[in-house]
Amino acid sequence: PALPHFSDFTEMMRALGYPRLISMENFHTPNFMLVSEVLLWLVKRYEPQSDIPGDVETEQDRVFFIKAVAQFMATKAHIKLNTKKLYQADGHAVKELLKVTSVLYGAMNTQGGDRADLPEEDSTKFKFDLGSKIADLKAARQLASEITSKGAVLYDLLGKEVELREARTESIGRPLEINEAEKVMKIAINSVLEEVQKTKDMLNNVALDEANLEAKIEKRKLELERSQKRLQTLQSVRPAFMDEYEKIEEQLQKQYSTYLEKFRNLTYMEQLLDDHRRTEQEMFE
């Protein structure tokens, strides 16, 4: 299928500082590795601290990667991407990539930066770290609310300073009574002695607790050995339904390949139908 607006896509990628040259031939056939590389680069350009994994070796990894990128763009940039077209990794994927590159390119022009004229070592300085700014805004709001509440508490305490100053001066000016001080010291000493006795009792019970723990550990070890032996026995036995399961799984792989081929053909035919209708509409007008 044709690649509409492909020149706009290559120009935007060049202006944003993509290190490789992209040509139309790259998308004549499905090229998932290039699409995943471009998507990961755009995500890092939008938010360098993103943690989207770049592993696309298996089919499951590719599906997870496409879903993660689409979810990231929907939540962070409010850009809705068609995951099916991205997974096709052909000319239709360029339309979805254009949605992201257009936003980044527009943001760059709004800031007045000419990305193409910047040297390579300065390209890392031009980043769209909107996520961290939003987090900083939330933190600033929380700090402002805390400052307001603490200021109100401080104001109330300062209002009581007149009464507290008189009580403090009276307490300092009161003569110290030896009998009262001795009574308080005896109470404190008795409290410390009680704590010391409790600590000694706990130390005496440590040996008993240690013996109980060792008995429990030995019991757990025996249970673990029995469980491991049972696990080895179960692993050595092949379930009766595994042969049928493997046959069905092989048939499923064939059916999935057929589905992919038909889906790709259907999409191509829909594109041809849209082009034909557009041509008829232009002729009619």
Tab-separated table of C-alpha atoms in Angstrom:
chain	number	residue	atom	x	y	z
A	1	PRO	CA	0.000	0.000	0.000
A	2	ALA	CA	0.989	3.611	-0.508
A	3	LEU	CA	2.627	5.652	2.237
A	4	PRO	CA	0.708	8.971	2.559
A	5	HIS	CA	2.552	11.903	4.065
A	6	PHE	CA	5.736	9.849	4.222
A	7	SER	CA	7.841	12.883	3.323
A	8	ASP	CA	6.335	14.758	6.288
A	9	PHE	CA	7.227	11.864	8.577
A	10	THR	CA	10.845	11.668	7.430
A	11	GLU	CA	11.220	15.458	7.653
A	12	MET	CA	9.819	15.554	11.202
A	13	MET	CA	12.041	12.678	12.322
A	14	ARG	CA	15.074	14.410	10.860
A	15	ALA	CA	14.139	17.688	12.572
A	16	LEU	CA	13.618	15.939	15.899
A	17	GLY	CA	17.121	14.480	15.660
A	18	TYR	CA	16.539	10.806	14.816
A	19	PRO	CA	20.033	9.382	14.212
A	20	ARG	CA	19.129	7.169	11.208
A	21	LEU	CA	17.817	7.952	7.734
A	22	ILE	CA	14.370	6.493	6.946
A	23	SER	CA	13.348	5.738	3.368
A	24	MET	CA	10.106	4.593	1.749
A	25	GLU	CA	11.597	1.158	1.011
A	26	ASN	CA	11.806	0.442	4.741
A	27	PHE	CA	8.003	0.121	4.949
A	28	HIS	CA	7.175	-1.694	1.686
A	29	THR	CA	7.140	-4.894	3.734
A	30	PRO	CA	6.381	-5.279	7.479
A	31	ASN	CA	9.424	-4.080	9.431
A	32	PHE	CA	8.597	-4.427	13.109
A	33	MET	CA	12.165	-3.917	14.300
A	34	LEU	CA	12.314	-0.438	12.723
A	35	VAL	CA	8.840	0.519	13.994
A	36	SER	CA	9.695	-0.606	17.534
A	37	GLU	CA	12.985	1.289	17.401
A	38	VAL	CA	11.218	4.486	16.271
A	39	LEU	CA	8.473	4.086	18.886
A	40	LEU	CA	10.966	3.556	21.695
A	41	TRP	CA	12.986	6.566	20.509
A	42	LEU	CA	9.870	8.774	20.436
A	43	VAL	CA	8.856	7.630	23.935
A	44	LYS	CA	12.343	8.410	25.274
A	45	ARG	CA	12.251	11.783	23.505
A	46	TYR	CA	8.888	12.552	25.121
A	47	GLU	CA	9.883	11.329	28.603
A	48	PRO	CA	13.480	10.150	29.111
A	49	GLN	CA	12.643	8.480	32.453
A	50	SER	CA	10.111	6.067	30.919
A	51	ASP	CA	10.662	2.369	31.704
A	52	ILE	CA	9.074	0.696	28.668
A	53	PRO	CA	11.059	-2.489	27.849
A	54	GLY	CA	12.499	-2.684	24.360
A	55	ASP	CA	12.516	-6.492	24.063
A	56	VAL	CA	10.599	-7.528	20.893
A	57	GLU	CA	12.096	-10.928	20.165
A	58	THR	CA	8.957	-13.021	20.638
A	59	GLU	CA	5.363	-12.467	19.546
A	60	GLN	CA	4.216	-11.975	23.150
A	61	ASP	CA	6.949	-9.389	23.734
A	62	ARG	CA	5.851	-7.454	20.631
A	63	VAL	CA	2.207	-7.389	21.708
A	64	PHE	CA	3.214	-6.230	25.190
A	65	PHE	CA	5.499	-3.555	23.714
A	66	ILE	CA	2.775	-2.133	21.422
A	67	LYS	CA	0.215	-2.068	24.272
A	68	ALA	CA	2.694	-0.376	26.628
A	69	VAL	CA	3.551	2.344	24.087
A	70	ALA	CA	-0.125	2.959	23.251
A	71	GLN	CA	-1.029	3.207	26.946
A	72	PHE	CA	1.906	5.557	27.601
A	73	MET	CA	0.919	7.897	24.750
A	74	ALA	CA	-2.745	7.847	25.811
A	75	THR	CA	-2.022	8.734	29.450
A	76	LYS	CA	0.954	11.070	29.055
A	77	ALA	CA	0.310	12.824	25.717
A	78	HIS	CA	-3.440	12.123	25.170
A	79	ILE	CA	-2.614	10.566	21.781
A	80	LYS	CA	-4.768	7.597	20.737
A	81	LEU	CA	-2.837	5.058	18.650
A	82	ASN	CA	-4.231	2.153	16.621
A	83	THR	CA	-2.394	-0.881	17.998
A	84	LYS	CA	-3.354	-3.136	15.073
A	85	LYS	CA	-1.847	-0.774	12.500
A	86	LEU	CA	1.289	-0.363	14.609
A	87	TYR	CA	1.638	-4.142	14.857
A	88	GLN	CA	1.400	-4.422	11.048
A	89	ALA	CA	4.631	-2.387	10.894
A	90	ASP	CA	4.057	-1.304	7.268
A	91	GLY	CA	2.798	1.840	5.595
A	92	HIS	CA	-0.254	1.995	7.862
A	93	ALA	CA	2.020	2.219	10.895
A	94	VAL	CA	3.479	5.459	9.497
A	95	LYS	CA	0.070	7.148	9.947
A	96	GLU	CA	0.157	6.248	13.649
A	97	LEU	CA	3.774	7.359	14.027
A	98	LEU	CA	2.829	10.695	12.448
A	99	LYS	CA	0.434	11.370	15.352
A	100	VAL	CA	3.335	11.337	17.813
A	101	THR	CA	5.918	13.067	15.637
A	102	SER	CA	3.445	15.856	14.797
A	103	VAL	CA	2.949	16.672	18.487
A	104	LEU	CA	6.693	16.655	19.212
A	105	TYR	CA	7.450	18.666	16.078
A	106	GLY	CA	4.773	21.231	16.929
A	107	ALA	CA	6.088	21.560	20.473
A	108	MET	CA	9.600	22.110	19.154
A	109	ASN	CA	8.431	24.857	16.785
A	110	THR	CA	6.401	26.482	19.584
A	111	GLN	CA	9.527	26.749	21.721
A	112	GLY	CA	11.338	28.363	18.800
A	113	GLY	CA	14.008	25.687	18.568
A	114	ASP	CA	15.490	24.689	15.253
A	115	ARG	CA	16.318	21.061	16.047
A	116	ALA	CA	18.020	20.377	12.752
A	117	ASP	CA	20.669	23.053	13.328
A	118	LEU	CA	21.682	21.792	16.791
A	119	PRO	CA	24.875	19.756	17.070
A	120	GLU	CA	24.666	16.102	17.982
A	121	GLU	CA	26.036	16.584	21.504
A	122	ASP	CA	23.296	19.176	22.244
A	123	SER	CA	20.421	17.008	21.050
A	124	THR	CA	19.984	15.427	24.454
A	125	LYS	CA	19.241	18.859	25.931
A	126	PHE	CA	15.988	19.128	23.940
A	127	LYS	CA	13.627	16.781	25.750
A	128	PHE	CA	9.953	16.804	26.480
A	129	ASP	CA	9.896	15.890	30.147
A	130	LEU	CA	6.274	16.837	30.821
A	131	GLY	CA	5.721	13.966	33.237
A	132	SER	CA	8.350	15.199	35.670
A	133	LYS	CA	6.932	18.755	35.495
A	134	ILE	CA	3.478	17.464	36.401
A	135	ALA	CA	4.999	15.566	39.336
A	136	ASP	CA	6.821	18.744	40.435
A	137	LEU	CA	3.532	20.680	40.261
A	138	LYS	CA	1.784	18.141	42.482
A	139	ALA	CA	4.674	18.235	44.964
A	140	ALA	CA	4.566	22.054	45.010
A	141	ARG	CA	0.824	22.032	45.718
A	142	GLN	CA	1.306	19.558	48.563
A	143	LEU	CA	4.117	21.655	50.066
A	144	ALA	CA	1.975	24.804	49.813
A	145	SER	CA	-0.865	23.119	51.702
A	146	GLU	CA	1.552	21.882	54.381
A	147	ILE	CA	3.061	25.370	54.768
A	148	THR	CA	-0.424	26.858	55.196
A	149	SER	CA	-1.452	24.331	57.862
A	150	LYS	CA	1.825	24.632	59.777
A	151	GLY	CA	1.590	28.433	59.634
A	152	ALA	CA	-1.883	28.298	61.191
A	153	VAL	CA	-0.611	26.018	63.994
A	154	LEU	CA	2.360	28.327	64.602
A	155	TYR	CA	0.035	31.338	64.772
A	156	ASP	CA	-2.114	29.625	67.428
A	157	LEU	CA	0.951	28.703	69.503
A	158	LEU	CA	2.326	32.243	69.351
A	159	GLY	CA	-1.058	33.516	70.544
A	160	LYS	CA	-0.660	31.434	73.715
A	161	GLU	CA	2.889	32.716	74.344
A	162	VAL	CA	1.732	35.430	76.815
A	163	GLU	CA	0.136	32.896	79.161
A	164	LEU	CA	2.919	30.368	78.682
A	165	ARG	CA	5.596	33.000	79.420
A	166	GLU	CA	4.033	33.765	82.821
A	167	ALA	CA	3.770	30.063	83.721
A	168	ARG	CA	7.351	29.454	82.592
A	169	THR	CA	8.666	32.401	84.627
A	170	GLU	CA	6.734	31.225	87.684
A	171	SER	CA	8.114	27.689	87.385
A	172	ILE	CA	11.689	28.953	87.005
A	173	GLY	CA	11.347	31.297	89.990
A	174	ARG	CA	9.938	28.642	92.293
A	175	PRO	CA	12.566	27.395	94.854
A	176	LEU	CA	13.733	23.809	94.412
A	177	GLU	CA	12.588	21.473	97.214
A	178	ILE	CA	15.114	18.748	98.078
A	179	ASN	CA	12.529	16.273	99.359
A	180	GLU	CA	10.405	16.591	96.216
A	181	ALA	CA	13.446	16.196	93.963
A	182	GLU	CA	14.582	13.126	95.903
A	183	LYS	CA	11.118	11.584	95.596
A	184	VAL	CA	11.105	12.097	91.831
A	185	MET	CA	14.619	10.629	91.499
A	186	LYS	CA	13.605	7.513	93.480
A	187	ILE	CA	10.605	7.002	91.212
A	188	ALA	CA	12.848	7.300	88.132
A	189	ILE	CA	15.400	4.857	89.614
A	190	ASN	CA	12.688	2.295	90.410
A	191	SER	CA	11.368	2.585	86.857
A	192	VAL	CA	14.845	1.963	85.433
A	193	LEU	CA	15.350	-1.039	87.728
A	194	GLU	CA	12.059	-2.528	86.538
A	195	GLU	CA	13.159	-2.123	82.922
A	196	VAL	CA	16.502	-3.797	83.730
A	197	GLN	CA	14.704	-6.739	85.361
A	198	LYS	CA	12.425	-7.136	82.350
A	199	THR	CA	15.454	-7.161	80.061
A	200	LYS	CA	17.138	-9.861	82.209
A	201	ASP	CA	13.980	-11.992	82.089
A	202	MET	CA	13.882	-11.664	78.304
A	203	LEU	CA	17.557	-12.706	78.076
A	204	ASN	CA	16.834	-15.769	80.217
A	205	ASN	CA	14.021	-16.756	77.868
A	206	VAL	CA	16.192	-16.399	74.756
A	207	ALA	CA	17.675	-19.901	75.170
A	208	LEU	CA	14.203	-21.447	75.379
A	209	ASP	CA	12.983	-19.475	72.355
A	210	GLU	CA	16.076	-20.511	70.410
A	211	ALA	CA	15.442	-24.205	71.138
A	212	ASN	CA	11.818	-23.849	69.993
A	213	LEU	CA	12.877	-22.091	66.805
A	214	GLU	CA	15.452	-24.775	66.009
A	215	ALA	CA	12.791	-27.457	66.429
A	216	LYS	CA	10.458	-25.558	64.090
A	217	ILE	CA	13.242	-25.085	61.526
A	218	GLU	CA	14.035	-28.808	61.583
A	219	LYS	CA	10.359	-29.611	61.099
A	220	ARG	CA	10.120	-27.202	58.154
A	221	LYS	CA	13.216	-28.760	56.577
A	222	LEU	CA	11.643	-32.207	56.702
A	223	GLU	CA	8.433	-30.871	55.162
A	224	LEU	CA	10.461	-29.148	52.442
A	225	GLU	CA	12.336	-32.352	51.590
A	226	ARG	CA	9.064	-34.292	51.322
A	227	SER	CA	7.559	-31.577	49.114
A	228	GLN	CA	10.621	-31.559	46.842
A	229	LYS	CA	10.505	-35.341	46.441
A	230	ARG	CA	6.801	-35.150	45.596
A	231	LEU	CA	7.495	-32.353	43.092
A	232	GLN	CA	10.178	-34.426	41.359
A	233	THR	CA	7.759	-37.342	41.159
A	234	LEU	CA	5.040	-35.166	39.612
A	235	GLN	CA	7.481	-33.601	37.124
A	236	SER	CA	8.633	-37.009	35.898
A	237	VAL	CA	5.057	-38.043	35.056
A	238	ARG	CA	3.769	-36.766	31.710
A	239	PRO	CA	0.043	-35.881	31.760
A	240	ALA	CA	-2.202	-37.956	29.504
A	241	PHE	CA	-3.593	-34.888	27.701
A	242	MET	CA	-0.217	-33.386	26.694
A	243	ASP	CA	-0.154	-35.118	23.273
A	244	GLU	CA	-3.578	-33.739	22.395
A	245	TYR	CA	-2.598	-30.331	23.802
A	246	GLU	CA	0.515	-30.148	21.603
A	247	LYS	CA	-1.490	-31.103	18.503
A	248	ILE	CA	-4.103	-28.436	19.236
A	249	GLU	CA	-1.378	-25.875	19.874
A	250	GLU	CA	0.225	-26.671	16.522
A	251	GLN	CA	-3.158	-26.276	14.784
A	252	LEU	CA	-3.649	-22.966	16.585
A	253	GLN	CA	-0.350	-21.644	15.210
A	254	LYS	CA	-1.469	-22.535	11.676
A	255	GLN	CA	-4.871	-20.908	12.200
A	256	TYR	CA	-3.199	-17.769	13.560
A	257	SER	CA	-0.915	-17.530	10.516
A	258	THR	CA	-3.974	-17.824	8.259
A	259	TYR	CA	-5.735	-15.149	10.309
A	260	LEU	CA	-2.805	-12.747	9.971
A	261	GLU	CA	-2.680	-13.226	6.205
A	262	LYS	CA	-6.431	-12.656	5.813
A	263	PHE	CA	-6.383	-9.646	8.133
A	264	ARG	CA	-3.526	-8.052	6.176
A	265	ASN	CA	-5.343	-8.693	2.878
A	266	LEU	CA	-8.591	-7.289	4.312
A	267	THR	CA	-6.847	-4.124	5.446
A	268	TYR	CA	-5.230	-3.698	2.053
A	269	MET	CA	-8.566	-4.183	0.271
A	270	GLU	CA	-10.225	-1.658	2.598
A	271	GLN	CA	-7.512	0.835	1.712
A	272	LEU	CA	-8.092	0.227	-2.001
A	273	LEU	CA	-11.844	0.643	-1.471
A	274	ASP	CA	-11.306	3.947	0.352
A	275	ASP	CA	-9.055	5.187	-2.465
A	276	HIS	CA	-11.636	4.148	-5.072
A	277	ARG	CA	-14.461	5.913	-3.237
A	278	ARG	CA	-12.322	9.022	-2.805
A	279	THR	CA	-11.567	9.008	-6.548
A	280	GLU	CA	-15.256	8.643	-7.414
A	281	GLN	CA	-16.116	11.503	-5.040
A	282	GLU	CA	-13.488	13.734	-6.613
A	283	MET	CA	-14.799	12.877	-10.117
A	284	PHE	CA	-18.376	13.543	-8.970
A	285	GLU	CA	-17.423	16.935	-7.490
